Amino acid sequence: GKHTVNLDKKVADMTVKPFTLEMGIRFELHVTISGKKINTSEIPELLIPEDWIKDKLELNFYKSEQGGGGEVENVNYDKQSRTAVITFLRPG
């Protein structure tokens, strides 16, 4: 709908319109699971800093519905081999 907004003694008429957000990057990981560590391989080469990739891996495995989940102690990412080892605080 239409809205009127007061900004510093000025009135602005606005119209709300829906828009579509761009989807993030989706990729598949190959995983080997042990009691406290998860080995991932075939991580795609993305044009983002390595720290961002490590953060994305940590967030993915922190979520209990995906990848086993739990509080992450460390992410050891090797860009050259496209692998990572995610270590959890507690086995499970």
mmCIF file of N, CA, C and O in Angstrom:
data_model
loop_
_atom_site.group_PDB
_atom_site.id
_atom_site.type_symbol
_atom_site.label_atom_id
_atom_site.label_comp_id
_atom_site.label_asym_id
_atom_site.label_seq_id
_atom_site.Cartn_x
_atom_site.Cartn_y
_atom_site.Cartn_z
ATOM 1 N N GLY A 1 0.776 -1.173 0.000
ATOM 2 C CA GLY A 1 0.000 0.000 0.000
ATOM 3 C C GLY A 1 0.836 1.262 0.000
ATOM 4 O O GLY A 1 2.048 1.257 -0.111
ATOM 5 N N LYS A 2 0.110 2.363 0.117
ATOM 6 C CA LYS A 2 0.750 3.679 0.127
ATOM 7 C C LYS A 2 0.885 4.163 1.562
ATOM 8 O O LYS A 2 0.031 3.912 2.396
ATOM 9 N N HIS A 3 2.001 4.869 1.832
ATOM 10 C CA HIS A 3 2.280 5.386 3.162
ATOM 11 C C HIS A 3 2.787 6.814 3.055
ATOM 12 O O HIS A 3 3.384 7.203 2.067
ATOM 13 N N THR A 4 2.544 7.588 4.112
ATOM 14 C CA THR A 4 3.093 8.936 4.211
ATOM 15 C C THR A 4 4.033 8.953 5.405
ATOM 16 O O THR A 4 3.677 8.525 6.495
ATOM 17 N N VAL A 5 5.249 9.440 5.192
ATOM 18 C CA VAL A 5 6.268 9.456 6.229
ATOM 19 C C VAL A 5 6.700 10.894 6.466
ATOM 20 O O VAL A 5 6.963 11.638 5.518
ATOM 21 N N ASN A 6 6.768 11.299 7.748
ATOM 22 C CA ASN A 6 7.247 12.632 8.108
ATOM 23 C C ASN A 6 8.730 12.563 8.439
ATOM 24 O O ASN A 6 9.135 11.856 9.351
ATOM 25 N N LEU A 7 9.544 13.306 7.678
ATOM 26 C CA LEU A 7 10.985 13.321 7.876
ATOM 27 C C LEU A 7 11.455 14.760 8.041
ATOM 28 O O LEU A 7 11.434 15.537 7.092
ATOM 29 N N ASP A 8 11.883 15.126 9.247
ATOM 30 C CA ASP A 8 12.406 16.473 9.509
ATOM 31 C C ASP A 8 11.510 17.562 8.930
ATOM 32 O O ASP A 8 11.927 18.388 8.122
ATOM 33 N N LYS A 9 10.253 17.554 9.301
ATOM 34 C CA LYS A 9 9.268 18.561 8.900
ATOM 35 C C LYS A 9 8.941 18.512 7.405
ATOM 36 O O LYS A 9 8.404 19.465 6.864
ATOM 37 N N LYS A 10 9.289 17.431 6.736
ATOM 38 C CA LYS A 10 8.923 17.239 5.336
ATOM 39 C C LYS A 10 8.129 15.952 5.228
ATOM 40 O O LYS A 10 8.347 15.014 5.981
ATOM 41 N N VAL A 11 7.215 15.915 4.300
ATOM 42 C CA VAL A 11 6.354 14.753 4.119
ATOM 43 C C VAL A 11 6.768 14.034 2.835
ATOM 44 O O VAL A 11 6.955 14.664 1.799
ATOM 45 N N ALA A 12 6.929 12.717 2.934
ATOM 46 C CA ALA A 12 7.268 11.906 1.765
ATOM 47 C C ALA A 12 6.193 10.853 1.589
ATOM 48 O O ALA A 12 5.849 10.145 2.528
ATOM 49 N N ASP A 13 5.636 10.782 0.393
ATOM 50 C CA ASP A 13 4.676 9.729 0.063
ATOM 51 C C ASP A 13 5.448 8.535 -0.475
ATOM 52 O O ASP A 13 6.316 8.681 -1.340
ATOM 53 N N MET A 14 5.142 7.359 0.068
ATOM 54 C CA MET A 14 5.876 6.150 -0.316
ATOM 55 C C MET A 14 4.892 5.060 -0.706
ATOM 56 O O MET A 14 3.791 4.994 -0.188
ATOM 57 N N THR A 15 5.342 4.201 -1.611
ATOM 58 C CA THR A 15 4.577 3.028 -2.010
ATOM 59 C C THR A 15 5.420 1.789 -1.739
ATOM 60 O O THR A 15 6.596 1.753 -2.103
ATOM 61 N N VAL A 16 4.827 0.813 -1.095
ATOM 62 C CA VAL A 16 5.527 -0.424 -0.780
ATOM 63 C C VAL A 16 5.343 -1.388 -1.946
ATOM 64 O O VAL A 16 4.235 -1.602 -2.420
ATOM 65 N N LYS A 17 6.482 -1.956 -2.417
ATOM 66 C CA LYS A 17 6.432 -2.925 -3.502
ATOM 67 C C LYS A 17 7.251 -4.151 -3.108
ATOM 68 O O LYS A 17 8.345 -4.010 -2.571
ATOM 69 N N PRO A 18 6.756 -5.367 -3.369
ATOM 70 C CA PRO A 18 7.535 -6.572 -3.057
ATOM 71 C C PRO A 18 8.713 -6.703 -4.020
ATOM 72 O O PRO A 18 8.673 -6.207 -5.146
ATOM 73 N N PHE A 19 9.755 -7.374 -3.553
ATOM 74 C CA PHE A 19 10.899 -7.655 -4.408
ATOM 75 C C PHE A 19 11.468 -9.006 -4.010
ATOM 76 O O PHE A 19 11.235 -9.507 -2.928
ATOM 77 N N THR A 20 12.231 -9.591 -4.914
ATOM 78 C CA THR A 20 12.801 -10.916 -4.693
ATOM 79 C C THR A 20 14.267 -10.773 -4.342
ATOM 80 O O THR A 20 15.011 -10.088 -5.040
ATOM 81 N N LEU A 21 14.673 -11.414 -3.242
ATOM 82 C CA LEU A 21 16.078 -11.424 -2.858
ATOM 83 C C LEU A 21 16.818 -12.459 -3.681
ATOM 84 O O LEU A 21 16.289 -13.521 -3.986
ATOM 85 N N GLU A 22 18.054 -12.138 -4.042
ATOM 86 C CA GLU A 22 18.876 -13.088 -4.774
ATOM 87 C C GLU A 22 19.208 -14.272 -3.867
ATOM 88 O O GLU A 22 19.440 -14.103 -2.679
ATOM 89 N N MET A 23 19.246 -15.457 -4.426
ATOM 90 C CA MET A 23 19.595 -16.647 -3.652
ATOM 91 C C MET A 23 21.094 -16.658 -3.387
ATOM 92 O O MET A 23 21.875 -16.181 -4.197
ATOM 93 N N GLY A 24 21.477 -17.202 -2.270
ATOM 94 C CA GLY A 24 22.888 -17.368 -1.953
ATOM 95 C C GLY A 24 23.484 -18.476 -2.804
ATOM 96 O O GLY A 24 22.815 -19.091 -3.639
ATOM 97 N N ILE A 25 24.725 -18.746 -2.598
ATOM 98 C CA ILE A 25 25.406 -19.800 -3.342
ATOM 99 C C ILE A 25 25.078 -21.139 -2.687
ATOM 100 O O ILE A 25 25.223 -21.298 -1.486
ATOM 101 N N ARG A 26 24.625 -22.089 -3.485
ATOM 102 C CA ARG A 26 24.334 -23.429 -2.969
ATOM 103 C C ARG A 26 25.412 -24.361 -3.474
ATOM 104 O O ARG A 26 25.814 -24.287 -4.629
ATOM 105 N N PHE A 27 25.880 -25.235 -2.595
ATOM 106 C CA PHE A 27 26.864 -26.218 -3.026
ATOM 107 C C PHE A 27 26.745 -27.465 -2.177
ATOM 108 O O PHE A 27 26.130 -27.467 -1.133
ATOM 109 N N GLU A 28 27.334 -28.532 -2.680
ATOM 110 C CA GLU A 28 27.274 -29.835 -2.017
ATOM 111 C C GLU A 28 28.628 -30.156 -1.412
ATOM 112 O O GLU A 28 29.659 -29.923 -2.017
ATOM 113 N N LEU A 29 28.615 -30.671 -0.187
ATOM 114 C CA LEU A 29 29.836 -31.092 0.487
ATOM 115 C C LEU A 29 29.813 -32.604 0.647
ATOM 116 O O LEU A 29 28.769 -33.189 0.907
ATOM 117 N N HIS A 30 30.976 -33.221 0.508
ATOM 118 C CA HIS A 30 31.108 -34.644 0.798
ATOM 119 C C HIS A 30 31.694 -34.740 2.203
ATOM 120 O O HIS A 30 32.694 -34.101 2.508
ATOM 121 N N VAL A 31 31.072 -35.535 3.066
ATOM 122 C CA VAL A 31 31.374 -35.503 4.492
ATOM 123 C C VAL A 31 31.701 -36.895 5.030
ATOM 124 O O VAL A 31 31.042 -37.873 4.678
ATOM 125 N N THR A 32 32.734 -36.958 5.881
ATOM 126 C CA THR A 32 33.032 -38.142 6.679
ATOM 127 C C THR A 32 32.900 -37.732 8.133
ATOM 128 O O THR A 32 33.504 -36.752 8.552
ATOM 129 N N ILE A 33 32.107 -38.474 8.928
ATOM 130 C CA ILE A 33 31.800 -38.066 10.298
ATOM 131 C C ILE A 33 32.466 -39.005 11.302
ATOM 132 O O ILE A 33 32.419 -40.216 11.161
ATOM 133 N N SER A 34 33.100 -38.434 12.339
ATOM 134 C CA SER A 34 33.610 -39.207 13.469
ATOM 135 C C SER A 34 32.925 -38.662 14.719
ATOM 136 O O SER A 34 32.007 -37.862 14.627
ATOM 137 N N GLY A 35 33.397 -39.055 15.888
ATOM 138 C CA GLY A 35 32.763 -38.602 17.123
ATOM 139 C C GLY A 35 32.862 -37.109 17.370
ATOM 140 O O GLY A 35 31.935 -36.498 17.879
ATOM 141 N N LYS A 36 33.982 -36.494 17.016
ATOM 142 C CA LYS A 36 34.182 -35.080 17.337
ATOM 143 C C LYS A 36 34.553 -34.239 16.118
ATOM 144 O O LYS A 36 34.549 -33.019 16.185
ATOM 145 N N LYS A 37 34.888 -34.866 15.004
ATOM 146 C CA LYS A 37 35.331 -34.133 13.823
ATOM 147 C C LYS A 37 34.537 -34.554 12.600
ATOM 148 O O LYS A 37 34.097 -35.686 12.491
ATOM 149 N N ILE A 38 34.394 -33.603 11.688
ATOM 150 C CA ILE A 38 33.792 -33.881 10.390
ATOM 151 C C ILE A 38 34.795 -33.451 9.335
ATOM 152 O O ILE A 38 35.266 -32.307 9.339
ATOM 153 N N ASN A 39 35.141 -34.384 8.448
ATOM 154 C CA ASN A 39 36.029 -34.079 7.325
ATOM 155 C C ASN A 39 35.164 -33.774 6.109
ATOM 156 O O ASN A 39 34.324 -34.593 5.734
ATOM 157 N N THR A 40 35.361 -32.629 5.501
ATOM 158 C CA THR A 40 34.611 -32.265 4.304
ATOM 159 C C THR A 40 35.572 -32.183 3.132
ATOM 160 O O THR A 40 36.735 -31.829 3.293
ATOM 161 N N SER A 41 35.076 -32.531 1.951
ATOM 162 C CA SER A 41 35.906 -32.469 0.751
ATOM 163 C C SER A 41 35.087 -31.909 -0.396
ATOM 164 O O SER A 41 33.872 -31.750 -0.291
ATOM 165 N N GLU A 42 35.772 -31.625 -1.487
ATOM 166 C CA GLU A 42 35.147 -31.082 -2.687
ATOM 167 C C GLU A 42 34.415 -29.775 -2.399
ATOM 168 O O GLU A 42 33.336 -29.522 -2.949
ATOM 169 N N ILE A 43 34.978 -28.955 -1.529
ATOM 170 C CA ILE A 43 34.412 -27.631 -1.268
ATOM 171 C C ILE A 43 34.653 -26.800 -2.523
ATOM 172 O O ILE A 43 35.768 -26.719 -3.012
ATOM 173 N N PRO A 44 33.613 -26.175 -3.077
ATOM 174 C CA PRO A 44 33.800 -25.431 -4.320
ATOM 175 C C PRO A 44 34.698 -24.218 -4.136
ATOM 176 O O PRO A 44 34.780 -23.649 -3.048
ATOM 177 N N GLU A 45 35.382 -23.856 -5.218
ATOM 178 C CA GLU A 45 36.209 -22.658 -5.197
ATOM 179 C C GLU A 45 35.288 -21.458 -5.374
ATOM 180 O O GLU A 45 34.650 -21.303 -6.405
ATOM 181 N N LEU A 46 35.208 -20.619 -4.345
ATOM 182 C CA LEU A 46 34.348 -19.441 -4.377
ATOM 183 C C LEU A 46 35.217 -18.189 -4.367
ATOM 184 O O LEU A 46 36.295 -18.185 -3.786
ATOM 185 N N LEU A 47 34.733 -17.153 -4.993
ATOM 186 C CA LEU A 47 35.481 -15.896 -5.053
ATOM 187 C C LEU A 47 35.182 -15.039 -3.835
ATOM 188 O O LEU A 47 34.760 -13.887 -3.951
ATOM 189 N N ILE A 48 35.387 -15.622 -2.663
ATOM 190 C CA ILE A 48 35.217 -14.900 -1.400
ATOM 191 C C ILE A 48 36.430 -15.204 -0.528
ATOM 192 O O ILE A 48 37.106 -16.213 -0.730
ATOM 193 N N PRO A 49 36.731 -14.344 0.450
ATOM 194 C CA PRO A 49 37.891 -14.587 1.320
ATOM 195 C C PRO A 49 37.777 -15.919 2.071
ATOM 196 O O PRO A 49 36.681 -16.384 2.381
ATOM 197 N N GLU A 50 38.938 -16.512 2.371
ATOM 198 C CA GLU A 50 38.968 -17.796 3.084
ATOM 199 C C GLU A 50 38.251 -17.721 4.430
ATOM 200 O O GLU A 50 37.597 -18.673 4.847
ATOM 201 N N ASP A 51 38.376 -16.588 5.129
ATOM 202 C CA ASP A 51 37.701 -16.440 6.420
ATOM 203 C C ASP A 51 36.191 -16.564 6.273
ATOM 204 O O ASP A 51 35.516 -17.091 7.151
ATOM 205 N N TRP A 52 35.648 -16.059 5.164
ATOM 206 C CA TRP A 52 34.210 -16.155 4.930
ATOM 207 C C TRP A 52 33.810 -17.612 4.715
ATOM 208 O O TRP A 52 32.762 -18.049 5.193
ATOM 209 N N ILE A 53 34.618 -18.356 3.980
ATOM 210 C CA ILE A 53 34.317 -19.771 3.753
ATOM 211 C C ILE A 53 34.329 -20.515 5.088
ATOM 212 O O ILE A 53 33.439 -21.311 5.387
ATOM 213 N N LYS A 54 35.348 -20.235 5.921
ATOM 214 C CA LYS A 54 35.419 -20.875 7.239
ATOM 215 C C LYS A 54 34.196 -20.519 8.075
ATOM 216 O O LYS A 54 33.622 -21.382 8.744
ATOM 217 N N ASP A 55 33.764 -19.246 8.029
ATOM 218 C CA ASP A 55 32.571 -18.824 8.773
ATOM 219 C C ASP A 55 31.333 -19.547 8.266
ATOM 220 O O ASP A 55 30.492 -19.989 9.058
ATOM 221 N N LYS A 56 31.199 -19.682 6.941
ATOM 222 C CA LYS A 56 30.037 -20.372 6.379
ATOM 223 C C LYS A 56 30.016 -21.843 6.785
ATOM 224 O O LYS A 56 28.967 -22.392 7.105
ATOM 225 N N LEU A 57 31.190 -22.490 6.785
ATOM 226 C CA LEU A 57 31.259 -23.880 7.225
ATOM 227 C C LEU A 57 30.873 -23.999 8.693
ATOM 228 O O LEU A 57 30.106 -24.890 9.079
ATOM 229 N N GLU A 58 31.391 -23.092 9.525
ATOM 230 C CA GLU A 58 31.075 -23.135 10.954
ATOM 231 C C GLU A 58 29.580 -22.961 11.179
ATOM 232 O O GLU A 58 28.959 -23.713 11.940
ATOM 233 N N LEU A 59 28.969 -21.990 10.513
ATOM 234 C CA LEU A 59 27.528 -21.765 10.680
ATOM 235 C C LEU A 59 26.718 -22.959 10.208
ATOM 236 O O LEU A 59 25.745 -23.343 10.837
ATOM 237 N N ASN A 60 27.129 -23.559 9.085
ATOM 238 C CA ASN A 60 26.407 -24.709 8.558
ATOM 239 C C ASN A 60 26.399 -25.862 9.561
ATOM 240 O O ASN A 60 25.363 -26.475 9.808
ATOM 241 N N PHE A 61 27.549 -26.149 10.148
ATOM 242 C CA PHE A 61 27.638 -27.300 11.038
ATOM 243 C C PHE A 61 27.208 -26.976 12.466
ATOM 244 O O PHE A 61 26.992 -27.872 13.266
ATOM 245 N N TYR A 62 27.058 -25.714 12.787
ATOM 246 C CA TYR A 62 26.544 -25.323 14.104
ATOM 247 C C TYR A 62 25.052 -25.637 14.202
ATOM 248 O O TYR A 62 24.539 -25.975 15.254
ATOM 249 N N LYS A 63 24.365 -25.544 13.083
ATOM 250 C CA LYS A 63 22.925 -25.806 13.051
ATOM 251 C C LYS A 63 22.681 -27.298 13.260
ATOM 252 O O LYS A 63 23.223 -28.130 12.555
ATOM 253 N N SER A 64 21.851 -27.640 14.214
ATOM 254 C CA SER A 64 21.648 -29.058 14.555
ATOM 255 C C SER A 64 20.929 -29.823 13.451
ATOM 256 O O SER A 64 21.091 -31.032 13.328
ATOM 257 N N GLU A 65 20.143 -29.163 12.600
ATOM 258 C CA GLU A 65 19.405 -29.870 11.557
ATOM 259 C C GLU A 65 20.315 -30.267 10.390
ATOM 260 O O GLU A 65 19.962 -31.109 9.594
ATOM 261 N N GLN A 66 21.472 -29.642 10.262
ATOM 262 C CA GLN A 66 22.324 -29.894 9.099
ATOM 263 C C GLN A 66 23.684 -30.414 9.546
ATOM 264 O O GLN A 66 24.317 -29.854 10.410
ATOM 265 N N GLY A 67 24.139 -31.476 8.920
ATOM 266 C CA GLY A 67 25.507 -31.932 9.087
ATOM 267 C C GLY A 67 25.899 -32.434 10.458
ATOM 268 O O GLY A 67 27.068 -32.486 10.776
ATOM 269 N N GLY A 68 24.971 -32.790 11.309
ATOM 270 C CA GLY A 68 25.344 -33.302 12.621
ATOM 271 C C GLY A 68 25.231 -32.266 13.714
ATOM 272 O O GLY A 68 24.781 -32.542 14.794
ATOM 273 N N GLY A 69 25.676 -31.077 13.455
ATOM 274 C CA GLY A 69 25.465 -29.933 14.322
ATOM 275 C C GLY A 69 26.147 -29.961 15.669
ATOM 276 O O GLY A 69 26.614 -30.987 16.133
ATOM 277 N N GLY A 70 26.252 -28.799 16.279
ATOM 278 C CA GLY A 70 26.838 -28.617 17.587
ATOM 279 C C GLY A 70 27.775 -27.432 17.611
ATOM 280 O O GLY A 70 28.079 -26.839 16.573
ATOM 281 N N GLU A 71 28.228 -27.075 18.801
ATOM 282 C CA GLU A 71 29.112 -25.930 18.949
ATOM 283 C C GLU A 71 30.483 -26.257 18.370
ATOM 284 O O GLU A 71 31.110 -27.240 18.743
ATOM 285 N N VAL A 72 30.942 -25.419 17.441
ATOM 286 C CA VAL A 72 32.183 -25.666 16.713
ATOM 287 C C VAL A 72 33.373 -25.087 17.471
ATOM 288 O O VAL A 72 33.358 -23.942 17.897
ATOM 289 N N GLU A 73 34.394 -25.921 17.658
ATOM 290 C CA GLU A 73 35.630 -25.490 18.314
ATOM 291 C C GLU A 73 36.595 -24.878 17.306
ATOM 292 O O GLU A 73 37.235 -23.874 17.568
ATOM 293 N N ASN A 74 36.693 -25.503 16.111
ATOM 294 C CA ASN A 74 37.688 -25.054 15.143
ATOM 295 C C ASN A 74 37.282 -25.487 13.741
ATOM 296 O O ASN A 74 36.663 -26.536 13.563
ATOM 297 N N VAL A 75 37.641 -24.663 12.748
ATOM 298 C CA VAL A 75 37.495 -25.021 11.337
ATOM 299 C C VAL A 75 38.876 -24.899 10.703
ATOM 300 O O VAL A 75 39.458 -23.827 10.674
ATOM 301 N N ASN A 76 39.406 -26.031 10.230
ATOM 302 C CA ASN A 76 40.708 -26.042 9.568
ATOM 303 C C ASN A 76 40.447 -26.228 8.078
ATOM 304 O O ASN A 76 40.136 -27.321 7.625
ATOM 305 N N TYR A 77 40.565 -25.128 7.311
ATOM 306 C CA TYR A 77 40.229 -25.122 5.882
ATOM 307 C C TYR A 77 41.498 -25.070 5.049
ATOM 308 O O TYR A 77 42.390 -24.267 5.309
ATOM 309 N N ASP A 78 41.590 -25.944 4.039
ATOM 310 C CA ASP A 78 42.725 -25.963 3.115
ATOM 311 C C ASP A 78 42.200 -25.647 1.716
ATOM 312 O O ASP A 78 41.566 -26.491 1.074
ATOM 313 N N LYS A 79 42.453 -24.421 1.276
ATOM 314 C CA LYS A 79 41.932 -23.952 -0.010
ATOM 315 C C LYS A 79 42.475 -24.776 -1.170
ATOM 316 O O LYS A 79 41.746 -25.106 -2.095
ATOM 317 N N GLN A 80 43.750 -25.135 -1.116
ATOM 318 C CA GLN A 80 44.375 -25.847 -2.226
ATOM 319 C C GLN A 80 43.749 -27.225 -2.461
ATOM 320 O O GLN A 80 43.465 -27.607 -3.591
ATOM 321 N N SER A 81 43.513 -27.976 -1.391
ATOM 322 C CA SER A 81 42.918 -29.306 -1.538
ATOM 323 C C SER A 81 41.391 -29.263 -1.507
ATOM 324 O O SER A 81 40.735 -30.291 -1.701
ATOM 325 N N ARG A 82 40.821 -28.086 -1.224
ATOM 326 C CA ARG A 82 39.369 -27.890 -1.136
ATOM 327 C C ARG A 82 38.748 -28.810 -0.088
ATOM 328 O O ARG A 82 37.713 -29.425 -0.299
ATOM 329 N N THR A 83 39.435 -28.913 1.065
ATOM 330 C CA THR A 83 38.949 -29.733 2.172
ATOM 331 C C THR A 83 38.917 -28.910 3.450
ATOM 332 O O THR A 83 39.556 -27.864 3.547
ATOM 333 N N ALA A 84 38.188 -29.408 4.425
ATOM 334 C CA ALA A 84 38.152 -28.774 5.743
ATOM 335 C C ALA A 84 37.869 -29.838 6.788
ATOM 336 O O ALA A 84 37.205 -30.840 6.515
ATOM 337 N N VAL A 85 38.384 -29.599 7.990
ATOM 338 C CA VAL A 85 38.078 -30.441 9.143
ATOM 339 C C VAL A 85 37.380 -29.536 10.157
ATOM 340 O O VAL A 85 37.937 -28.535 10.592
ATOM 341 N N ILE A 86 36.146 -29.889 10.505
ATOM 342 C CA ILE A 86 35.378 -29.141 11.497
ATOM 343 C C ILE A 86 35.452 -29.935 12.796
ATOM 344 O O ILE A 86 35.081 -31.108 12.832
ATOM 345 N N THR A 87 35.952 -29.281 13.856
ATOM 346 C CA THR A 87 36.082 -29.924 15.167
ATOM 347 C C THR A 87 35.047 -29.319 16.100
ATOM 348 O O THR A 87 34.965 -28.101 16.226
ATOM 349 N N PHE A 88 34.289 -30.188 16.777
ATOM 350 C CA PHE A 88 33.255 -29.745 17.708
ATOM 351 C C PHE A 88 33.791 -29.721 19.131
ATOM 352 O O PHE A 88 34.752 -30.435 19.457
ATOM 353 N N LEU A 89 33.171 -28.924 19.985
ATOM 354 C CA LEU A 89 33.549 -28.873 21.399
ATOM 355 C C LEU A 89 33.276 -30.194 22.101
ATOM 356 O O LEU A 89 34.032 -30.634 22.940
ATOM 357 N N ARG A 90 32.142 -30.822 21.734
ATOM 358 C CA ARG A 90 31.737 -32.073 22.383
ATOM 359 C C ARG A 90 31.455 -33.136 21.328
ATOM 360 O O ARG A 90 30.858 -32.845 20.295
ATOM 361 N N PRO A 91 31.856 -34.366 21.583
ATOM 362 C CA PRO A 91 31.518 -35.436 20.642
ATOM 363 C C PRO A 91 30.018 -35.689 20.623
ATOM 364 O O PRO A 91 29.331 -35.408 21.603
ATOM 365 N N GLY A 92 29.541 -36.182 19.517
ATOM 366 C CA GLY A 92 28.116 -36.466 19.440
ATOM 367 C C GLY A 92 27.689 -36.848 18.062
ATOM 368 O O GLY A 92 28.454 -36.985 17.153
#
